[in-house]
Tab-separated table of C-alpha atoms and ligand atoms in Angstrom:
chain	number	residue	atom	x	y	z
A	13	UNK	CA	0.047	-0.012	0.033
A	14	UNK	CA	1.247	3.363	-0.915
A	15	UNK	CA	1.572	6.582	1.038
A	16	UNK	CA	-1.550	8.693	0.221
A	17	UNK	CA	0.135	12.104	0.570
A	18	UNK	CA	2.520	11.967	-2.274
A	19	UNK	CA	2.970	15.260	-3.875
A	20	UNK	CA	3.623	16.183	-7.418
A	21	UNK	CA	6.608	18.437	-7.152
A	22	UNK	CA	7.502	19.038	-10.842
A	23	UNK	CA	8.867	22.577	-11.215
A	24	UNK	CA	9.810	24.589	-14.166
A	25	UNK	CA	13.100	26.271	-13.674
A	26	UNK	CA	12.821	29.993	-13.019
A	27	UNK	CA	15.355	30.670	-15.808
A	28	UNK	CA	13.289	28.728	-18.295
A	29	UNK	CA	10.145	30.564	-17.204
A	30	UNK	CA	11.793	33.936	-17.487
A	31	UNK	CA	12.924	33.115	-21.040
A	32	UNK	CA	9.443	31.844	-21.985
A	33	UNK	CA	7.920	35.013	-20.593
A	34	UNK	CA	10.291	37.154	-22.667
A	35	UNK	CA	9.564	35.094	-25.815
A	36	UNK	CA	5.831	35.344	-25.468
A	37	UNK	CA	5.999	39.042	-24.803
A	38	UNK	CA	8.233	39.661	-27.741
A	39	UNK	CA	6.240	37.505	-30.180
A	40	UNK	CA	2.997	39.066	-28.950
A	41	UNK	CA	4.206	42.413	-30.349
A	42	UNK	CA	4.257	40.913	-33.796
A	43	UNK	CA	0.782	39.588	-33.928
A	44	UNK	CA	-2.750	40.962	-34.026
A	45	UNK	CA	-4.266	38.115	-32.025
A	46	UNK	CA	-3.227	35.277	-29.685
A	47	UNK	CA	-4.884	31.865	-30.020
A	48	UNK	CA	-4.724	29.981	-26.761
A	49	UNK	CA	-4.976	26.178	-26.778
A	50	UNK	CA	-6.323	24.285	-23.782
A	51	UNK	CA	-7.153	20.627	-23.161
A	52	UNK	CA	-10.997	20.429	-23.080
A	53	UNK	CA	-10.860	17.841	-20.329
A	54	UNK	CA	-9.042	20.205	-18.042
A	55	UNK	CA	-9.625	23.730	-19.327
A	56	UNK	CA	-8.545	25.309	-16.131
A	57	UNK	CA	-5.549	23.241	-15.183
A	58	UNK	CA	-4.125	23.257	-18.775
A	59	UNK	CA	-3.967	26.961	-19.009
A	60	UNK	CA	-1.684	29.506	-17.400
A	61	UNK	CA	-3.492	32.469	-16.052
A	62	UNK	CA	-0.371	34.615	-16.530
A	63	UNK	CA	-1.057	34.550	-20.258
A	64	UNK	CA	-3.460	37.425	-19.970
A	65	UNK	CA	-0.888	39.551	-18.207
A	66	UNK	CA	1.835	38.577	-20.817
A	67	UNK	CA	-0.332	39.464	-23.766
A	68	UNK	CA	-1.317	42.750	-22.192
A	69	UNK	CA	-4.769	43.455	-23.668
A	70	UNK	CA	-4.099	41.870	-27.103
A	71	UNK	CA	-7.201	40.232	-28.539
A	72	UNK	CA	-7.240	36.479	-27.900
A	73	UNK	CA	-9.493	33.470	-28.374
A	74	UNK	CA	-9.414	30.040	-26.677
A	75	UNK	CA	-9.585	26.695	-28.343
A	76	UNK	CA	-10.932	23.789	-26.296
A	77	UNK	CA	-8.947	21.113	-28.129
A	78	UNK	CA	-9.189	17.306	-27.660
A	79	UNK	CA	-12.948	17.717	-27.301
A	80	UNK	CA	-13.359	14.266	-28.775
A	81	UNK	CA	-12.132	13.040	-25.268
A	82	UNK	CA	-14.144	15.392	-23.124
A	83	UNK	CA	-17.692	15.244	-21.912
A	84	UNK	CA	-19.521	17.287	-24.561
A	85	UNK	CA	-22.071	18.773	-22.239
A	86	UNK	CA	-19.405	19.941	-19.831
A	87	UNK	CA	-17.389	21.472	-22.660
A	88	UNK	CA	-20.487	23.383	-23.781
A	89	UNK	CA	-20.969	24.718	-20.306
A	90	UNK	CA	-17.359	25.893	-20.277
A	91	UNK	CA	-17.810	27.661	-23.672
A	92	UNK	CA	-20.963	29.497	-22.395
A	93	UNK	CA	-19.095	30.392	-19.176
A	94	UNK	CA	-16.405	32.012	-21.341
A	95	UNK	CA	-18.952	33.658	-23.573
A	96	UNK	CA	-20.633	35.240	-20.583
A	97	UNK	CA	-17.346	36.990	-19.946
A	98	UNK	CA	-17.052	38.180	-23.545
A	99	UNK	CA	-14.368	35.612	-24.476
A	100	UNK	CA	-14.642	33.659	-27.663
A	101	UNK	CA	-13.980	29.954	-27.081
A	102	UNK	CA	-14.353	27.174	-29.715
A	103	UNK	CA	-14.737	23.508	-29.210
A	104	UNK	CA	-12.312	21.656	-31.564
A	105	UNK	CA	-10.736	18.261	-32.144
A	106	UNK	CA	-7.515	18.073	-34.117
A	107	UNK	CA	-7.722	14.337	-34.315
A	108	UNK	CA	-10.731	14.465	-36.709
A	109	UNK	CA	-10.533	18.124	-37.595
A	110	UNK	CA	-13.983	18.882	-36.102
A	111	UNK	CA	-14.445	22.581	-35.345
A	112	UNK	CA	-11.221	23.543	-36.897
A	113	UNK	CA	-13.012	25.268	-39.848
A	114	UNK	CA	-14.568	27.775	-37.341
A	115	UNK	CA	-11.141	29.109	-36.219
A	116	UNK	CA	-10.245	31.483	-39.046
A	117	UNK	CA	-13.783	32.997	-39.274
A	118	UNK	CA	-13.675	33.530	-35.428
A	119	UNK	CA	-10.390	35.293	-35.811
A	120	UNK	CA	-11.725	37.533	-38.511
A	121	UNK	CA	-14.921	38.365	-36.520
A	122	UNK	CA	-12.750	39.191	-33.434
A	123	UNK	CA	-10.613	41.636	-35.510
A	124	UNK	CA	-13.332	43.038	-37.745
A	125	UNK	CA	-13.464	46.445	-36.081
A	126	UNK	CA	-9.607	46.844	-36.101
A	127	UNK	CA	-9.386	45.810	-39.753
A	128	UNK	CA	-12.076	48.287	-40.714
A	129	UNK	CA	-10.304	51.087	-38.758
A	130	UNK	CA	-7.112	50.166	-40.519
A	131	UNK	CA	-8.759	50.099	-43.953
A	132	UNK	CA	-10.179	53.563	-43.219
A	133	UNK	CA	-6.754	54.789	-42.630
A	134	UNK	CA	-5.590	53.425	-45.937
A	135	UNK	CA	-3.916	50.244	-44.635
A	136	UNK	CA	-6.241	47.985	-46.559
A	137	UNK	CA	-5.320	44.442	-47.171
A	138	UNK	CA	-2.883	44.133	-44.202
A	139	UNK	CA	-2.522	40.535	-43.121
A	140	UNK	CA	-3.889	39.431	-39.762
A	141	UNK	CA	-1.031	37.878	-37.774
A	142	UNK	CA	-1.651	35.065	-35.371
A	143	UNK	CA	0.291	33.273	-32.744
A	144	UNK	CA	-0.690	29.937	-31.069
A	145	UNK	CA	0.142	29.465	-27.393
A	146	UNK	CA	-0.447	26.927	-24.770
A	147	UNK	CA	1.117	24.610	-22.159
A	148	UNK	CA	2.929	21.430	-23.385
A	149	UNK	CA	0.854	18.671	-24.890
A	150	UNK	CA	-2.480	20.537	-25.352
A	151	UNK	CA	-2.165	20.162	-29.136
A	152	UNK	CA	-0.538	23.464	-30.291
A	153	UNK	CA	1.420	21.833	-33.077
A	154	UNK	CA	-1.668	19.830	-34.094
A	155	UNK	CA	-3.637	23.138	-34.420
A	156	UNK	CA	-0.857	24.705	-36.520
A	157	UNK	CA	-0.815	21.598	-38.723
A	158	UNK	CA	-4.473	21.533	-39.137
A	159	UNK	CA	-4.757	25.258	-40.042
A	160	UNK	CA	-1.952	25.075	-42.522
A	161	UNK	CA	-2.961	21.762	-43.907
A	162	UNK	CA	0.458	20.297	-42.982
A	163	UNK	CA	2.004	22.876	-45.424
A	164	UNK	CA	5.513	23.812	-44.756
A	165	UNK	CA	6.107	27.353	-43.519
A	166	UNK	CA	6.928	29.886	-46.222
A	167	UNK	CA	10.351	31.494	-45.438
A	168	UNK	CA	9.637	35.193	-45.155
A	169	UNK	CA	11.516	37.583	-42.926
A	170	UNK	CA	9.732	40.487	-41.451
A	171	UNK	CA	11.207	43.369	-39.330
A	172	UNK	CA	11.369	42.351	-35.707
A	173	UNK	CA	11.044	38.625	-36.301
A	174	UNK	CA	14.057	36.799	-34.907
A	175	UNK	CA	15.849	34.554	-37.406
A	176	UNK	CA	14.235	31.253	-38.065
A	177	UNK	CA	10.706	32.493	-37.395
A	178	UNK	CA	8.476	31.904	-40.360
A	179	UNK	CA	4.972	32.888	-41.240
A	180	UNK	CA	2.492	30.460	-42.746
A	181	UNK	CA	0.159	32.083	-45.133
A	182	UNK	CA	-3.495	30.955	-44.636
A	183	UNK	CA	-6.643	31.794	-46.693
A	184	UNK	CA	-8.291	35.259	-46.215
A	185	UNK	CA	-5.170	37.258	-45.524
A	186	UNK	CA	-4.109	35.511	-42.345
A	187	UNK	CA	-0.588	34.750	-41.366
A	188	UNK	CA	0.323	32.261	-38.709
A	189	UNK	CA	3.584	32.119	-36.790
A	190	UNK	CA	4.876	28.576	-37.429
A	191	UNK	CA	6.239	27.924	-33.890
A	192	UNK	CA	3.826	28.019	-30.989
A	193	UNK	CA	4.507	29.880	-27.751
A	194	UNK	CA	5.012	27.344	-24.982
A	195	UNK	CA	3.661	28.375	-21.577
A	196	UNK	CA	4.359	26.561	-18.382
A	197	UNK	CA	1.551	24.884	-16.337
A	198	UNK	CA	0.648	26.508	-13.082
A	199	UNK	CA	1.660	24.156	-10.289
A	200	UNK	CA	0.708	26.067	-7.221
A	201	UNK	CA	-2.238	23.697	-6.538
A	202	UNK	CA	-1.624	19.983	-6.214
A	203	UNK	CA	-4.907	19.273	-7.930
A	204	UNK	CA	-3.667	20.877	-11.045
A	205	UNK	CA	-0.628	18.598	-11.083
A	206	UNK	CA	-2.735	15.591	-10.535
A	207	UNK	CA	-5.050	16.425	-13.343
A	208	UNK	CA	-2.147	17.166	-15.731
A	209	UNK	CA	-0.812	13.781	-14.786
A	210	UNK	CA	-4.046	11.931	-15.381
A	211	UNK	CA	-4.238	13.232	-18.900
A	212	UNK	CA	-0.642	12.347	-19.593
A	213	UNK	CA	0.640	15.996	-19.770
A	214	UNK	CA	3.318	15.062	-17.215
A	215	UNK	CA	5.416	12.051	-17.799
A	216	UNK	CA	4.817	9.012	-15.639
A	217	UNK	CA	8.523	8.480	-14.863
A	218	UNK	CA	8.483	11.272	-12.429
A	219	UNK	CA	5.663	10.010	-10.203
A	220	UNK	CA	4.273	6.908	-8.657
A	221	UNK	CA	1.991	5.181	-11.090
A	222	UNK	CA	-0.061	3.281	-8.512
A	223	UNK	CA	-0.668	6.465	-6.434
A	224	UNK	CA	-1.796	8.239	-9.570
A	225	UNK	CA	-4.183	5.447	-10.595
A	226	UNK	CA	-5.621	5.450	-7.063
A	227	UNK	CA	-6.240	9.204	-7.222
A	228	UNK	CA	-7.900	8.722	-10.700
A	229	UNK	CA	-10.089	6.013	-9.224
A	230	UNK	CA	-11.129	8.390	-6.407
A	231	UNK	CA	-12.107	10.975	-8.988
A	232	UNK	CA	-14.043	8.388	-11.147
A	233	UNK	CA	-15.839	7.003	-8.038
A	234	UNK	CA	-17.154	10.454	-7.299
A	235	UNK	CA	-17.861	11.615	-10.844
A	236	UNK	CA	-18.070	8.781	-13.369
A	237	UNK	CA	-18.560	5.408	-11.534
A	238	UNK	CA	-20.655	4.173	-14.464
A	239	UNK	CA	-17.563	4.504	-16.781
A	240	UNK	CA	-15.583	2.097	-14.546
A	241	UNK	CA	-18.575	-0.232	-14.289
A	242	UNK	CA	-18.997	-0.471	-18.084
A	243	UNK	CA	-15.308	-0.906	-18.778
A	244	UNK	CA	-14.215	-3.251	-15.913
A	245	UNK	CA	-17.489	-4.481	-14.454
A	246	UNK	CA	-16.359	-3.143	-11.078
A	247	UNK	CA	-18.428	-0.972	-8.803
A	248	UNK	CA	-15.770	1.490	-7.867
A	249	UNK	CA	-17.993	3.082	-5.131
A	250	UNK	CA	-18.278	-0.268	-3.255
A	251	UNK	CA	-14.660	-0.321	-1.907
A	252	UNK	CA	-13.503	1.365	1.216
A	253	UNK	CA	-10.255	2.658	-0.446
A	254	UNK	CA	-8.997	3.159	-3.902
A	255	UNK	CA	-6.247	0.699	-3.580
A	256	UNK	CA	-8.723	-2.140	-3.042
A	257	UNK	CA	-10.784	-0.868	-6.010
A	258	UNK	CA	-7.505	-0.884	-8.035
A	259	UNK	CA	-6.928	-4.508	-6.959
A	260	UNK	CA	-10.510	-5.364	-8.035
A	261	UNK	CA	-9.892	-3.923	-11.389
A	262	UNK	CA	-6.641	-5.867	-11.690
A	263	UNK	CA	-8.348	-9.067	-10.682
A	264	UNK	CA	-11.212	-8.449	-13.141
A	265	UNK	CA	-8.474	-8.312	-15.863
A	266	UNK	CA	-6.700	-11.436	-14.660
A	267	UNK	CA	-3.585	-9.470	-13.669
A	268	UNK	CA	-2.323	-11.918	-11.025
A	269	UNK	CA	1.179	-12.749	-9.912
A	270	UNK	CA	2.176	-16.185	-8.714
A	271	UNK	CA	0.563	-16.680	-5.381
A	272	UNK	CA	-2.659	-15.146	-6.483
A	273	UNK	CA	-1.998	-11.552	-5.583
A	274	UNK	CA	-2.959	-8.778	-7.993
A	275	UNK	CA	-0.183	-7.007	-9.909
A	276	UNK	CA	-1.330	-3.520	-8.953
A	277	UNK	CA	1.466	-1.797	-10.906
A	278	UNK	CA	0.247	-3.418	-14.065
A	279	UNK	CA	-3.328	-2.669	-13.257
A	280	UNK	CA	-2.440	1.025	-12.571
A	281	UNK	CA	-0.604	1.391	-15.846
A	282	UNK	CA	-3.441	-0.266	-17.726
A	283	UNK	CA	-5.976	2.050	-16.124
A	284	UNK	CA	-4.041	5.207	-16.853
A	285	UNK	CA	-3.345	4.041	-20.425
A	286	UNK	CA	-7.014	3.240	-21.079
A	287	UNK	CA	-8.174	6.489	-19.551
A	288	UNK	CA	-5.809	8.512	-21.680
A	289	UNK	CA	-6.744	6.492	-24.696
A	290	UNK	CA	-10.313	7.427	-24.196
A	291	UNK	CA	-11.402	3.804	-23.503
A	292	UNK	CA	-13.392	4.816	-20.495
A	293	UNK	CA	-15.448	7.219	-22.616
A	294	UNK	CA	-15.566	11.053	-22.925
A	295	UNK	CA	-14.774	12.381	-19.478
A	296	UNK	CA	-14.148	15.856	-18.126
A	297	UNK	CA	-12.050	16.418	-15.093
A	298	UNK	CA	-13.088	19.973	-14.501
A	299	UNK	CA	-16.449	21.753	-14.666
A	300	UNK	CA	-17.054	25.426	-14.608
A	301	UNK	CA	-19.320	25.088	-11.554
A	302	UNK	CA	-16.291	23.799	-9.586
A	303	UNK	CA	-14.544	27.263	-9.917
A	304	UNK	CA	-16.268	30.222	-8.436
A	305	UNK	CA	-14.144	32.591	-10.458
A	306	UNK	CA	-13.902	34.297	-13.855
A	307	UNK	CA	-11.739	32.925	-16.592
B	430	G4P	P1	1.739	20.379	-28.305
B	430	G4P	O1	2.277	20.992	-29.549
B	430	G4P	O2	0.881	21.374	-27.560
B	430	G4P	O3	2.796	19.921	-27.349
B	430	G4P	O4	0.821	19.145	-28.594
B	430	G4P	P2	0.830	18.232	-29.905
B	430	G4P	O5	0.136	18.913	-31.020
B	430	G4P	O6	2.143	17.590	-30.120
B	430	G4P	O7	-0.273	17.101	-29.364
B	430	G4P	C1	0.092	16.318	-28.286
B	430	G4P	C2	-0.635	14.939	-28.335
B	430	G4P	O8	-2.087	15.164	-28.336
B	430	G4P	C3	-0.322	14.182	-29.629
B	430	G4P	O9	-0.397	12.817	-29.349
B	430	G4P	C4	-1.520	14.629	-30.510
B	430	G4P	O10	-1.795	13.571	-31.506
B	430	G4P	C5	-2.659	14.617	-29.452
B	430	G4P	N1	-3.705	15.481	-29.922
B	430	G4P	C6	-3.705	16.709	-30.407
B	430	G4P	N2	-4.977	17.195	-30.586
B	430	G4P	C7	-5.780	16.175	-30.275
B	430	G4P	C8	-7.261	16.121	-30.290
B	430	G4P	O11	-7.973	17.045	-30.638
B	430	G4P	N3	-7.821	14.848	-29.849
B	430	G4P	C9	-6.945	13.849	-29.501
B	430	G4P	N4	-7.604	12.747	-29.137
B	430	G4P	N5	-5.654	13.851	-29.474
B	430	G4P	C10	-5.067	15.099	-29.857
B	430	G4P	P3	0.839	12.010	-29.090
B	430	G4P	O12	0.396	10.668	-28.458
B	430	G4P	O13	1.874	12.698	-28.321
B	430	G4P	O14	1.452	11.759	-30.532
B	430	G4P	P4	0.702	11.068	-31.746
B	430	G4P	O15	-0.305	10.117	-31.278
B	430	G4P	O16	0.161	12.158	-32.649
B	430	G4P	O17	1.882	10.382	-32.371
């Protein structure tokens, strides 16, 4: 049995964070709009609230990516939660491409007034420049690939663009920075670390897999017991602790070691893999009602 109070202590190095901050701030000056990508299963934990400060009032929109893996009703509630605060948010899925077609029109709508003002001043036909940002693993590269149709970036230097940066030309006068801005996750809250680990955003090598699986089972027992029942024929709410529930799942899958005990490490790895692979269904780990705060 494992200690129940393990902590996820992954830290980003302060030097790395400072460099990232500088990069985002510098690149932000080159673009008209910032497109933030979050994981639809954990819209709060997969975003860094510092982004709003870094982009300093620049228009932005948020993409709820991986919506194919999230609970659709919950994602819709998140999107209306954002809309109520005047923030454009779109539900997308880069795996199938669902929703991706709405991104460029949403960017144009967001910048319509600015473009009209510029056209009135004689600056008609100026491209709209866009930068994609987000924490690791949310699907930033997938968004860029989807928008550009996998097209290689066109080499085109512009004033103020550091060497190596390239703009991809998209339909309708939009230019996309070919490298995304990488934000760091916000680790102040242990729950954030846990949810990032459940979704696989943090590598398993740095934490105890059995502990993580037990925590996931506790979440599932409270929120989606039916998903565990359907997949493993185990009533996860019937056990007094999550380790025993993990054993039951391992036993149901025949994961026994000589002597008849359950190989809980194997069961834990399998549970996490199956959860991340969407085998337990479309599940959301965060709901807007859980957070009594604005975006
Ligand atoms: P990043 O640039 O933000 O770090 O993320 P990236 O696009 O590399 O995507 C991270 C992982 O998430 C990739 O899987 C990618 O295929 C997957 N992914 C991206 N968007 C979606 C989506 O909308 N739905 C689903 N289900 N998955 C998505 P991977 O296992 O790391 O690589 P691979 O499977 O593509 O080889």
